[in-house]
XYZ file of C-alpha atoms in Angstrom:
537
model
C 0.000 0.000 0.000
C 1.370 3.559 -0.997
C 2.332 5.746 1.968
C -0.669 7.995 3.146
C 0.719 11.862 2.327
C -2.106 13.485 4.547
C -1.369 17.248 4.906
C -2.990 18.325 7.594
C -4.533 21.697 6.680
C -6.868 23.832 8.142
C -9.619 21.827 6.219
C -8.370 18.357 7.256
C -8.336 19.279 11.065
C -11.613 21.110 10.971
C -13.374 17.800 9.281
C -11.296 16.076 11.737
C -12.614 17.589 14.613
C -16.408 17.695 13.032
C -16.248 13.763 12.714
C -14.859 13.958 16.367
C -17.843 15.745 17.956
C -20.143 13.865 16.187
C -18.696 10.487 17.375
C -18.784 12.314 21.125
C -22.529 13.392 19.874
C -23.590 9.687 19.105
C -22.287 8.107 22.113
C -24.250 10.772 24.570
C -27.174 10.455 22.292
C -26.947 6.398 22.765
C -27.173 6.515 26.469
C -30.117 8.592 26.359
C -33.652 6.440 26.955
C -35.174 5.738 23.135
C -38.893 5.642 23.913
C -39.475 6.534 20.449
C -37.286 4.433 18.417
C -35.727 6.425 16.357
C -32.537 6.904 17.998
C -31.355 3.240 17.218
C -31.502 3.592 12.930
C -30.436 7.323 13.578
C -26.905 5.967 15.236
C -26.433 3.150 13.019
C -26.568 5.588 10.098
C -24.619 8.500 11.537
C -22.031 5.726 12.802
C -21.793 4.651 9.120
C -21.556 8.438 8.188
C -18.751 8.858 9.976
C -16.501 5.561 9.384
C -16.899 6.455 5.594
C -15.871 10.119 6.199
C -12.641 8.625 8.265
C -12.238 6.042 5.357
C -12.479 9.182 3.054
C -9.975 11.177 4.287
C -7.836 8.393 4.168
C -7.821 7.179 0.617
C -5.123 6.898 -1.479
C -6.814 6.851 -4.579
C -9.469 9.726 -4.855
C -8.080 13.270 -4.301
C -11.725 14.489 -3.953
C -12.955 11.990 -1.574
C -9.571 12.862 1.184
C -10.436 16.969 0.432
C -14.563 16.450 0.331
C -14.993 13.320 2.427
C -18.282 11.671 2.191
C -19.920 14.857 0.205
C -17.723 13.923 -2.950
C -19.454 10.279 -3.075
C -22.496 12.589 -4.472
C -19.958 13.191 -7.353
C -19.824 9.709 -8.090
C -23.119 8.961 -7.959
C -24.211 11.931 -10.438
C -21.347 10.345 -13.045
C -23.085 7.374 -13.095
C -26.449 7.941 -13.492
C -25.187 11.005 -16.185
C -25.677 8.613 -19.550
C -29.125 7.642 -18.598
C -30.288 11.647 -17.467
C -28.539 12.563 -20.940
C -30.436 10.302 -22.671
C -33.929 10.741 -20.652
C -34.077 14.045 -19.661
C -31.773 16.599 -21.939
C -31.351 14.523 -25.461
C -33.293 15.979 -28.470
C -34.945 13.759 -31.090
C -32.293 14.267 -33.450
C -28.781 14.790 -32.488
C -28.007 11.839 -30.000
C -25.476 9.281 -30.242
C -24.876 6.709 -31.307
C -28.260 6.719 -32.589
C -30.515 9.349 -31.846
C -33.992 9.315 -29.998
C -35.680 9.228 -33.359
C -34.038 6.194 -35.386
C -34.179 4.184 -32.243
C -38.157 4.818 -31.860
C -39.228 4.246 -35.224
C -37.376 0.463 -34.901
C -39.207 -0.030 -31.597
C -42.269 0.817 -33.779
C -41.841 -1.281 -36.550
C -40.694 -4.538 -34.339
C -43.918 -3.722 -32.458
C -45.898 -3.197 -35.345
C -47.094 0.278 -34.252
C -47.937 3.551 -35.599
C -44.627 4.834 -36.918
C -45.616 8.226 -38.492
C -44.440 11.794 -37.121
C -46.365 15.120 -36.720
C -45.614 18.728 -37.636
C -43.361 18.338 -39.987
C -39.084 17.589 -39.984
C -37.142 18.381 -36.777
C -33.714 18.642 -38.771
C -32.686 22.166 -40.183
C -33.008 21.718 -43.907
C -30.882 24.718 -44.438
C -27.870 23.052 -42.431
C -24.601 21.632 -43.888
C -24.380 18.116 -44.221
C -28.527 17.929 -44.667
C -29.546 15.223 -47.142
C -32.368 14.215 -49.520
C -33.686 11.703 -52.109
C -35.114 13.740 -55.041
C -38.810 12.334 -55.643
C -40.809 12.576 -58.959
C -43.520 13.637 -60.339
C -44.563 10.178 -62.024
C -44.401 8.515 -58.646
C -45.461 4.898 -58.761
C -47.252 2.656 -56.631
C -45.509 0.320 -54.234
C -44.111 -3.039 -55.200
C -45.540 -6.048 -52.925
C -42.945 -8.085 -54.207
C -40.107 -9.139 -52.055
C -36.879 -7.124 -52.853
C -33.849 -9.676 -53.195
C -30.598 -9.779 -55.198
C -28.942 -13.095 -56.497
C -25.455 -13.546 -55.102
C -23.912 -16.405 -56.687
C -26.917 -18.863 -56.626
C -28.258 -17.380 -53.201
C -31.363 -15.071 -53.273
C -31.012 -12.837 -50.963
C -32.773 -10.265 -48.977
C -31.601 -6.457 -49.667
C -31.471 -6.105 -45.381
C -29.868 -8.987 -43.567
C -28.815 -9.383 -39.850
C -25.371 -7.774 -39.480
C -22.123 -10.154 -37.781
C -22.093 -10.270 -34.358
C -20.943 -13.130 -32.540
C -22.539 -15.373 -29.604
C -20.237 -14.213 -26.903
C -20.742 -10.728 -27.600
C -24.494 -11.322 -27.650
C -26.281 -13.732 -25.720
C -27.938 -17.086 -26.419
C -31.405 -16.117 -26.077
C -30.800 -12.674 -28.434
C -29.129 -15.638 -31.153
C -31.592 -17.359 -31.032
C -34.475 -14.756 -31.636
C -32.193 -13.082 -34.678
C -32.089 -16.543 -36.243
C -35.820 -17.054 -35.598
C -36.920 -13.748 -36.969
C -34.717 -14.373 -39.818
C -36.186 -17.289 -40.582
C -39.604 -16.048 -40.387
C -39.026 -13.067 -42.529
C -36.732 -14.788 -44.899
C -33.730 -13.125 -44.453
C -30.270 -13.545 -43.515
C -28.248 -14.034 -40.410
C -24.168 -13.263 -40.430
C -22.713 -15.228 -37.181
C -20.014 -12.975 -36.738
C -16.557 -14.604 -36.204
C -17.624 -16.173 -33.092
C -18.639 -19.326 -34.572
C -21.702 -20.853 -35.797
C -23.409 -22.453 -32.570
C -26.155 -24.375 -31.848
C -28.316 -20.928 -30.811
C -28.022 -20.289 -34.957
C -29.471 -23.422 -35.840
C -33.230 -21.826 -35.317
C -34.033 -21.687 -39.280
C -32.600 -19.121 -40.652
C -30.311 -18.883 -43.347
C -26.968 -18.344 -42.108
C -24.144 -16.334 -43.491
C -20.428 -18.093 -41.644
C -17.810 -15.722 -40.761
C -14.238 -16.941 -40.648
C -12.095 -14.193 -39.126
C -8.724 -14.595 -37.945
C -9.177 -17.166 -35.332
C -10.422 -19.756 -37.294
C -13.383 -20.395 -34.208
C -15.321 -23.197 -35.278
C -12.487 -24.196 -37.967
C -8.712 -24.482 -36.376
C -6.787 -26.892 -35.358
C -5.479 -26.816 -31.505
C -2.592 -24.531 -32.409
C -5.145 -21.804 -33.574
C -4.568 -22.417 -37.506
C -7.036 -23.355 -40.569
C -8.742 -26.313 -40.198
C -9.861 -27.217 -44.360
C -11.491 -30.550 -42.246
C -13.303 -28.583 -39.750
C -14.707 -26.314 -42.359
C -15.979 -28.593 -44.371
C -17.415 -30.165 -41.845
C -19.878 -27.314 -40.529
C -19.576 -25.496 -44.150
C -21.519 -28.323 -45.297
C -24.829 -27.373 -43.505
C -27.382 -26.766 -45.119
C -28.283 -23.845 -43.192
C -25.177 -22.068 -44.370
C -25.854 -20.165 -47.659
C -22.934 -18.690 -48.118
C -19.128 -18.453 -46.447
C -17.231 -14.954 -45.215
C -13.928 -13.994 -44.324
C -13.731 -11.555 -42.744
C -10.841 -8.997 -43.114
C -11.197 -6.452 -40.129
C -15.030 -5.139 -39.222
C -15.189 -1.143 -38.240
C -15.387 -0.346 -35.150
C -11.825 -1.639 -34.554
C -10.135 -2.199 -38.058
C -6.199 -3.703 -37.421
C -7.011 -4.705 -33.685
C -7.433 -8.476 -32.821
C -9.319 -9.511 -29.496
C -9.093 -11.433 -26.147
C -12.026 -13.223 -24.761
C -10.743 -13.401 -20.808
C -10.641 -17.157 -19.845
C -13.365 -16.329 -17.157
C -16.083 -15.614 -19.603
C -15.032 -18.433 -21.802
C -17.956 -20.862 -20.807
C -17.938 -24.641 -21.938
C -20.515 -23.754 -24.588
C -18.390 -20.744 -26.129
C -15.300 -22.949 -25.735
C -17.532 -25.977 -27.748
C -18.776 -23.511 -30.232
C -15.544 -22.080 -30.783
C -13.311 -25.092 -30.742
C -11.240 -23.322 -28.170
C -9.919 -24.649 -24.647
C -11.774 -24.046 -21.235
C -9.937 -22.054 -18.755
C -7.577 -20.357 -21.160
C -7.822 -16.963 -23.043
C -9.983 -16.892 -26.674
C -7.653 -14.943 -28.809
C -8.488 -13.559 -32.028
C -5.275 -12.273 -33.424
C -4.788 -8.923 -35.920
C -3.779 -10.417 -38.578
C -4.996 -13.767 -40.660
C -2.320 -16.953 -40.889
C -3.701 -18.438 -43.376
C -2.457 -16.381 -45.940
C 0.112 -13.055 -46.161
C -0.389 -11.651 -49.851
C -3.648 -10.731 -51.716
C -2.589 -13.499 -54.450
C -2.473 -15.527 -51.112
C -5.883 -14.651 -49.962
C -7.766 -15.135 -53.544
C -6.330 -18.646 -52.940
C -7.787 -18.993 -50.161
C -11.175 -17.535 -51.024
C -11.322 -19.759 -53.493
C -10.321 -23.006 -51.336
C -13.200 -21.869 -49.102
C -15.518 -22.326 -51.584
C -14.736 -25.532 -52.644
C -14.483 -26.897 -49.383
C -18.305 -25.170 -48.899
C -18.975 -27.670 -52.285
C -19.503 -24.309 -54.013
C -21.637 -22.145 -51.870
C -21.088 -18.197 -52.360
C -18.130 -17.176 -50.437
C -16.136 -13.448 -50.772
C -14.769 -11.088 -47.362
C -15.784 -8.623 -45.461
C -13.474 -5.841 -44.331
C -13.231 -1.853 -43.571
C -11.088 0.181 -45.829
C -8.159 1.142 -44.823
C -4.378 1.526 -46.887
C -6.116 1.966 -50.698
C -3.591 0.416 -52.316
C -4.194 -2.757 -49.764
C -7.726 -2.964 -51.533
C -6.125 -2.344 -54.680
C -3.458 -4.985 -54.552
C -6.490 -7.433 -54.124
C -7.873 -5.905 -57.368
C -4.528 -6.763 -58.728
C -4.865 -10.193 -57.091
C -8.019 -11.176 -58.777
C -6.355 -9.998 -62.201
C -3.662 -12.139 -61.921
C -5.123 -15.250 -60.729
C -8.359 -15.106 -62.519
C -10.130 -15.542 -59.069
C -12.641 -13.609 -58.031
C -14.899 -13.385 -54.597
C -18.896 -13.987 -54.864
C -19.219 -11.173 -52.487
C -17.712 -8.148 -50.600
C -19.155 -6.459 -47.280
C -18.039 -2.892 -46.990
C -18.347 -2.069 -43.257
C -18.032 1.801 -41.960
C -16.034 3.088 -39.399
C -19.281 4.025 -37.709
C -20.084 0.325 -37.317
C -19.841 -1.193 -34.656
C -21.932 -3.400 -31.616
C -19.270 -4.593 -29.169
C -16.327 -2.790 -27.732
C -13.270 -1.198 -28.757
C -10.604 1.381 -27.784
C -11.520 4.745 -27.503
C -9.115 5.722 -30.724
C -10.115 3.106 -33.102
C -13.736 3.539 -32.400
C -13.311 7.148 -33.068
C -10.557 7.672 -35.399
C -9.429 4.663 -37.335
C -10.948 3.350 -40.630
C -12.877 4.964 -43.772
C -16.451 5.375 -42.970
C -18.719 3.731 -45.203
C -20.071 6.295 -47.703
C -16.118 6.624 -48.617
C -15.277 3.220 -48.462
C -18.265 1.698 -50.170
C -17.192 4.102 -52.885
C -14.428 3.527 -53.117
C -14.936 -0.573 -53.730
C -17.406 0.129 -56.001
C -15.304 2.112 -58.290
C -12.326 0.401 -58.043
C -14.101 -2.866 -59.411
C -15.902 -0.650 -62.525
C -11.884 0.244 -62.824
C -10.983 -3.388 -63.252
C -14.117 -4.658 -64.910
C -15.050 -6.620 -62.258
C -18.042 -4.721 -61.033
C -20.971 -6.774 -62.493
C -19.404 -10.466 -61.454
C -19.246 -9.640 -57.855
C -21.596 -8.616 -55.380
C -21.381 -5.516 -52.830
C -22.911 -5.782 -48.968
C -22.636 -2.773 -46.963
C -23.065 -2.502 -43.218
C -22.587 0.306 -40.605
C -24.986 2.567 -39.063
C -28.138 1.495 -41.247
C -31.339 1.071 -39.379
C -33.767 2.633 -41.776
C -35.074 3.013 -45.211
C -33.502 6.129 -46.366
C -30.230 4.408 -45.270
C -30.369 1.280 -46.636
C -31.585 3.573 -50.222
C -28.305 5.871 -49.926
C -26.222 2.555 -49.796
C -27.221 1.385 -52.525
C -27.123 4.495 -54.621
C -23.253 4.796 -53.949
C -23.138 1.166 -55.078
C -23.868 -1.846 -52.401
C -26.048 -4.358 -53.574
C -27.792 -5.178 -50.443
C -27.138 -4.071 -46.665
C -26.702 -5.473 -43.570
C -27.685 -4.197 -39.682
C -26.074 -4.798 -36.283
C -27.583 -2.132 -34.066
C -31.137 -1.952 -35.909
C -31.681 -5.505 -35.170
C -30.335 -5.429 -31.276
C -32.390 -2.042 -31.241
C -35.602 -4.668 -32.900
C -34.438 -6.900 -30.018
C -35.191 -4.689 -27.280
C -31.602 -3.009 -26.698
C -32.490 0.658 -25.065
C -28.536 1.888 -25.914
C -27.818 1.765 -22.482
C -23.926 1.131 -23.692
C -22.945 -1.520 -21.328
C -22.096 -3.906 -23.631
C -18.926 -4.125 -22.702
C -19.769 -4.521 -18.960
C -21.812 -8.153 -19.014
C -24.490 -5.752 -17.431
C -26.846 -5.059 -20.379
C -30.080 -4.635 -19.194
C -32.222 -5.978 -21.446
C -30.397 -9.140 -21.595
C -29.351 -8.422 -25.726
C -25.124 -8.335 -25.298
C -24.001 -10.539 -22.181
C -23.472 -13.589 -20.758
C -25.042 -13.458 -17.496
C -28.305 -16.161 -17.393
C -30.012 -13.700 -15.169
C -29.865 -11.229 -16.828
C -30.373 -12.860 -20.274
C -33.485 -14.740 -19.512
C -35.242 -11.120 -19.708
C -35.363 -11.831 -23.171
C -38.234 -13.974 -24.339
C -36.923 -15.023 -27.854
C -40.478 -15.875 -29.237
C -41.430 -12.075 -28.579
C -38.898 -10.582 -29.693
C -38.124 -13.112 -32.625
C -41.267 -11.920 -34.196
C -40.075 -8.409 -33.751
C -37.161 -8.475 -35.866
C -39.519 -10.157 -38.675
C -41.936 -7.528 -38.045
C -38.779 -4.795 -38.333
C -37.187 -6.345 -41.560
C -40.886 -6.200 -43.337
C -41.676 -2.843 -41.948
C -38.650 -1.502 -43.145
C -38.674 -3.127 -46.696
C -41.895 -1.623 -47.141
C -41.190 1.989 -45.574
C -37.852 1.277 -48.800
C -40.736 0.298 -51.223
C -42.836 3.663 -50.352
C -39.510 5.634 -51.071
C -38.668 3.874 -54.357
C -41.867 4.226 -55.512
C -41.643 8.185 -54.528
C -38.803 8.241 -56.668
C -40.795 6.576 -59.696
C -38.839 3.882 -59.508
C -39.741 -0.059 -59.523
C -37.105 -1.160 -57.736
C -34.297 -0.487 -55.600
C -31.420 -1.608 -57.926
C -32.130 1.636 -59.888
C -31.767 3.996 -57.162
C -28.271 6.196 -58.677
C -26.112 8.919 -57.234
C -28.144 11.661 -59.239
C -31.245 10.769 -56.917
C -29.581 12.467 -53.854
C -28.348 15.344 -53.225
C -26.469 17.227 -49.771
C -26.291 20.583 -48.689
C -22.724 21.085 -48.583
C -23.183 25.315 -47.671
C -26.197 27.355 -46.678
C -25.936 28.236 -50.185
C -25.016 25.289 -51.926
C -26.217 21.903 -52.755
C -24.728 19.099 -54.932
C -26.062 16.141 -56.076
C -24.365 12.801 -54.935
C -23.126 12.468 -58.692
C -20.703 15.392 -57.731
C -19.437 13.897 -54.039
C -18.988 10.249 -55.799
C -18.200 10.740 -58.814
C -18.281 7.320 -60.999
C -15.004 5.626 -62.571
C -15.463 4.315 -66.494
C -15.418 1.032 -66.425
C -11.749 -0.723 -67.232
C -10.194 2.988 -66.121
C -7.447 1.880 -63.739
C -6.998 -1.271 -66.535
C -6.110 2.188 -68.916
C -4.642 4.265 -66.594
C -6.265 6.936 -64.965
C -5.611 10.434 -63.212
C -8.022 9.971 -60.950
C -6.444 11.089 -57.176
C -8.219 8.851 -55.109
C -6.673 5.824 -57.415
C -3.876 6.892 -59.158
C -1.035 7.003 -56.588
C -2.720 4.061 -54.785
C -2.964 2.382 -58.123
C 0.647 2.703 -58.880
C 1.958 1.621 -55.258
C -0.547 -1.636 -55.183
C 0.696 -5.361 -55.624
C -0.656 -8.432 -55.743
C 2.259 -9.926 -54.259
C 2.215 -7.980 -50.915
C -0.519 -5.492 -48.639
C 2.755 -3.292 -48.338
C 3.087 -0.899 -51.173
C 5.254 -1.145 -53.908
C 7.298 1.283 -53.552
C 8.223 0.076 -50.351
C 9.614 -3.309 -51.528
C 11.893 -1.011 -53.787
């Protein structure tokens, strides 16, 4: 214990001497007859009043505790209860984080099937930078009734899946009612890296992540397992296969599931051992090169006996994307699919900097993949997912404008699920029983509720999508362009999306192009190594 550097100032002997008389108070009030009873709880709670203000003055740790004994723990208190008063009391409808008041009540209506519709017109200030809009027509159409899906490789599906996120970070019981609702709305579920368990196998088609610990298909020493994946790829829940590169709300950063939370199921589903730390390292073994990793792609997909497979990562070093580009050039193999997931993504935890300042978000990167494959004339034999931050229609309408194919949600669906964004996932102490591993507090969610509320969700969201396609005069999704959208990018001026993200001609980086987001990324690319060129001289 450190050595106790108590000054004793004028403050320190005047609380001294206050905790003094009221000690001498207690005891003279104790020998005084208590006819009335109070006296008894009266010096119990003054006696504990005064050991905590001795304690107070004593501790090493808190400099406002030994200055403001027993007053200060009012500090503490107020700190805690601060996210919930922000969010209850002070927070507008628009401008809260991570999701404001507004997106998180129209998924609570949807997943409850109740009136979603707002009064008096917008809250946001149409006049403000940053404000943006989907141009409607004129010759506005009727709704579509029919199903919006999108063929990837053989698998039809849905244009809004269930975003990865892993059983670990989310409990059984909120697995189990994602599968269910998935399977009830026909839609897809994405495992996440933590393995495909036996809370996925509820029905619903299942998307298998693969990240770079191998759970659920690694030998003992933490490497590829081709056997193991076989194995499970060969279910015939699994639709389709997905490595997964980095995810954004920690691109580059591995992660440690402490041995203590590391139950026999997780360790089961995982294929990891009980008692030790679950590791997921940075950086894949498997392969070190993009030539490497189109190899491997493609060895995943024959081991899957030819289901869809492609990756999944957050866009970091261009010419690290590029070189892939490169990679599928040279070897003539090319992913199904590619998730594009924003920097704003995210449903776990992370550090403070990487959740805040690492990664592109996804309007940039999504962009960017789309117009790098129009540059290699690869665009229309591979498929684009995007993920991070979509929860509604407009968002899932903008993403596939700037070029994704279909989207996926993490946060809409937990949101669906019952999650109030109390942001204690990281704590085991969510308190709707959504993202932890406690059985207490998990059995607070009754999966055949709330399965039915992520159906109800996904349909009322593909319809709300319908309403604003058909506002557009458009039949279906798929033709939703840049020129549809515009931003205010001044109080004076507004460009259409056309401008902001501007398109590529197809086979320009094949010809050469001047193009500064590509060219210089272009040029240092190589399908040999992520590093650039001109670092390997």
């Amino acid at each position: 214990m450190p050595p106790l550097h108590l000054a004793f100032t004028p403050r320190f002997i005047c609380l001294t001497l206050a905790c003094i008389a009221a000690a001498i108070l207690l005891l003279l009030l104790a020998l005084l007859p208590d006819e009335a009873g109070w006296i008894a709880p009266f010096l119990i709670l003054a006696l504990g009043l005064v050991g905590l203000g001795f304690r107070d003055l004593f501790n090493p740790h808190h400099a406002v505790l030994r200055n403001y004994p027993i007053a200060a723990h009012l500090r503490f208190l107020l700190e805690e209860i601060r996210p919930e008063m922000r969010q209850y009391f002070f927070e507008d409808e628009k401008t809260g984080t991570p999701f404001s008041r507004d997106k998180r009540a129209v998924v609570y209506q949807r997943a409850k099937k109740q009136l979603d519709k707002r009064p008096f017109g917008t809250q946001y200030d149409v006049y403000e930078q940053g404000f943006e809009w989907l141009q409607h027509s004129i010759a506005a159409k009727r709704p579509t009734l029919e199903p919006f899906r999108v063929d990837i490789a053989g698998y039809s599906a849905s244009l809004l899946n269930i975003s990865a996120m892993s059983f670990g970070a989310l409990s059984p019981q909120a697995i189990r009612a994602l599968n269910l609702g998935a399977a009830r709305g026909g839609f897809a579920h994405d495992t996440g890296e933590g393995g495909y368990s036996p809370h996925h196998r509820q029905g619903g088609d299942i998307i298998w992540e693969i990240g770079s610990g191998y759970f659920g298909a690694r030998n003992p020493d933490g490497s590829f397992s081709a056997d193991r994946f076989a194995e499970t790829a060969a279910d015939p829940q699994i639709k389709m296969v997905e490595l997964k590169l980095s995810q954004g709300a920690k691109p580059g950063h591995g992660g440690v599931l402490p041995a203590a939370k590391v139950s026999p199921e997780i360790a089961a589903t995982r294929g990891v051992p009980l008692g030790m730390d679950c590791v997921s390292p940075p950086n894949h073994s498997a392969f070190s090169t993009p030539i490497q990793m189109m190899e491997f792609i493609a060895e995943m997909k024959r081991l899957s006996g030819g289901k869809p497979a492609g990756f999944k990562l957050c866009i970091g070093h261009p010419w690290e994307f590029l070189g892939i580009c490169k990679a599928m050039l040279a070897t003539g193999i090319t992913p199904d699919f590619i998730v594009v997931d924003g920097a704003e993504g995210g449903t776990g935890a992370a550090p403070l900097e990487f959740m805040d300042h690492l990664g592109m978000p996804l309007r940039e990167g999504l962009s960017f993949v789309h117009n790098a494959l129009i540059g290699i004339g690869l665009r229309e034999r591979i498929r684009l997912g995007a993920s991070g931050k979509i929860a509604s229609a407009f968002d899932i309408a903008r993403a596939l404008a700037l070029g994704a194919d279909w989207c996926n949600s993490g946060r809409g669906f937990m949101f669906a699920l019952g999650c109030i964004q109390s942001l204690s996932c990281h704590t085991d102490r969510c308190p709707t029983g959504v993202a932890t591993q406690d059985p207490t507090r998990a059995r607070a969610l009754v999966v055949p509720d709330k399965a039915q509320r992520v159906a109800q969700f996904h349909a009322a969201t593909m319809e709300a999508l319908a309403e604003l396609v058909a506002a557009a005069g458009l039949d279906h999704p798929s033709q939703l362009r840049l020129e549809h959208f515009r931003r205010r990018v001044s109080p004076q001026r507004v460009a259409s999306f056309a401008e902001l993200y501007p398109t590529l001609e197809t086979g320009a980086l094949l010809d050469g192009t001047d193009d500064p987001r590509f060219a210089r990324a272009w040029a240092l690319a190589d399908a040999r190594s992520f590093a650039p060129a001109m670092a390997m001289g």
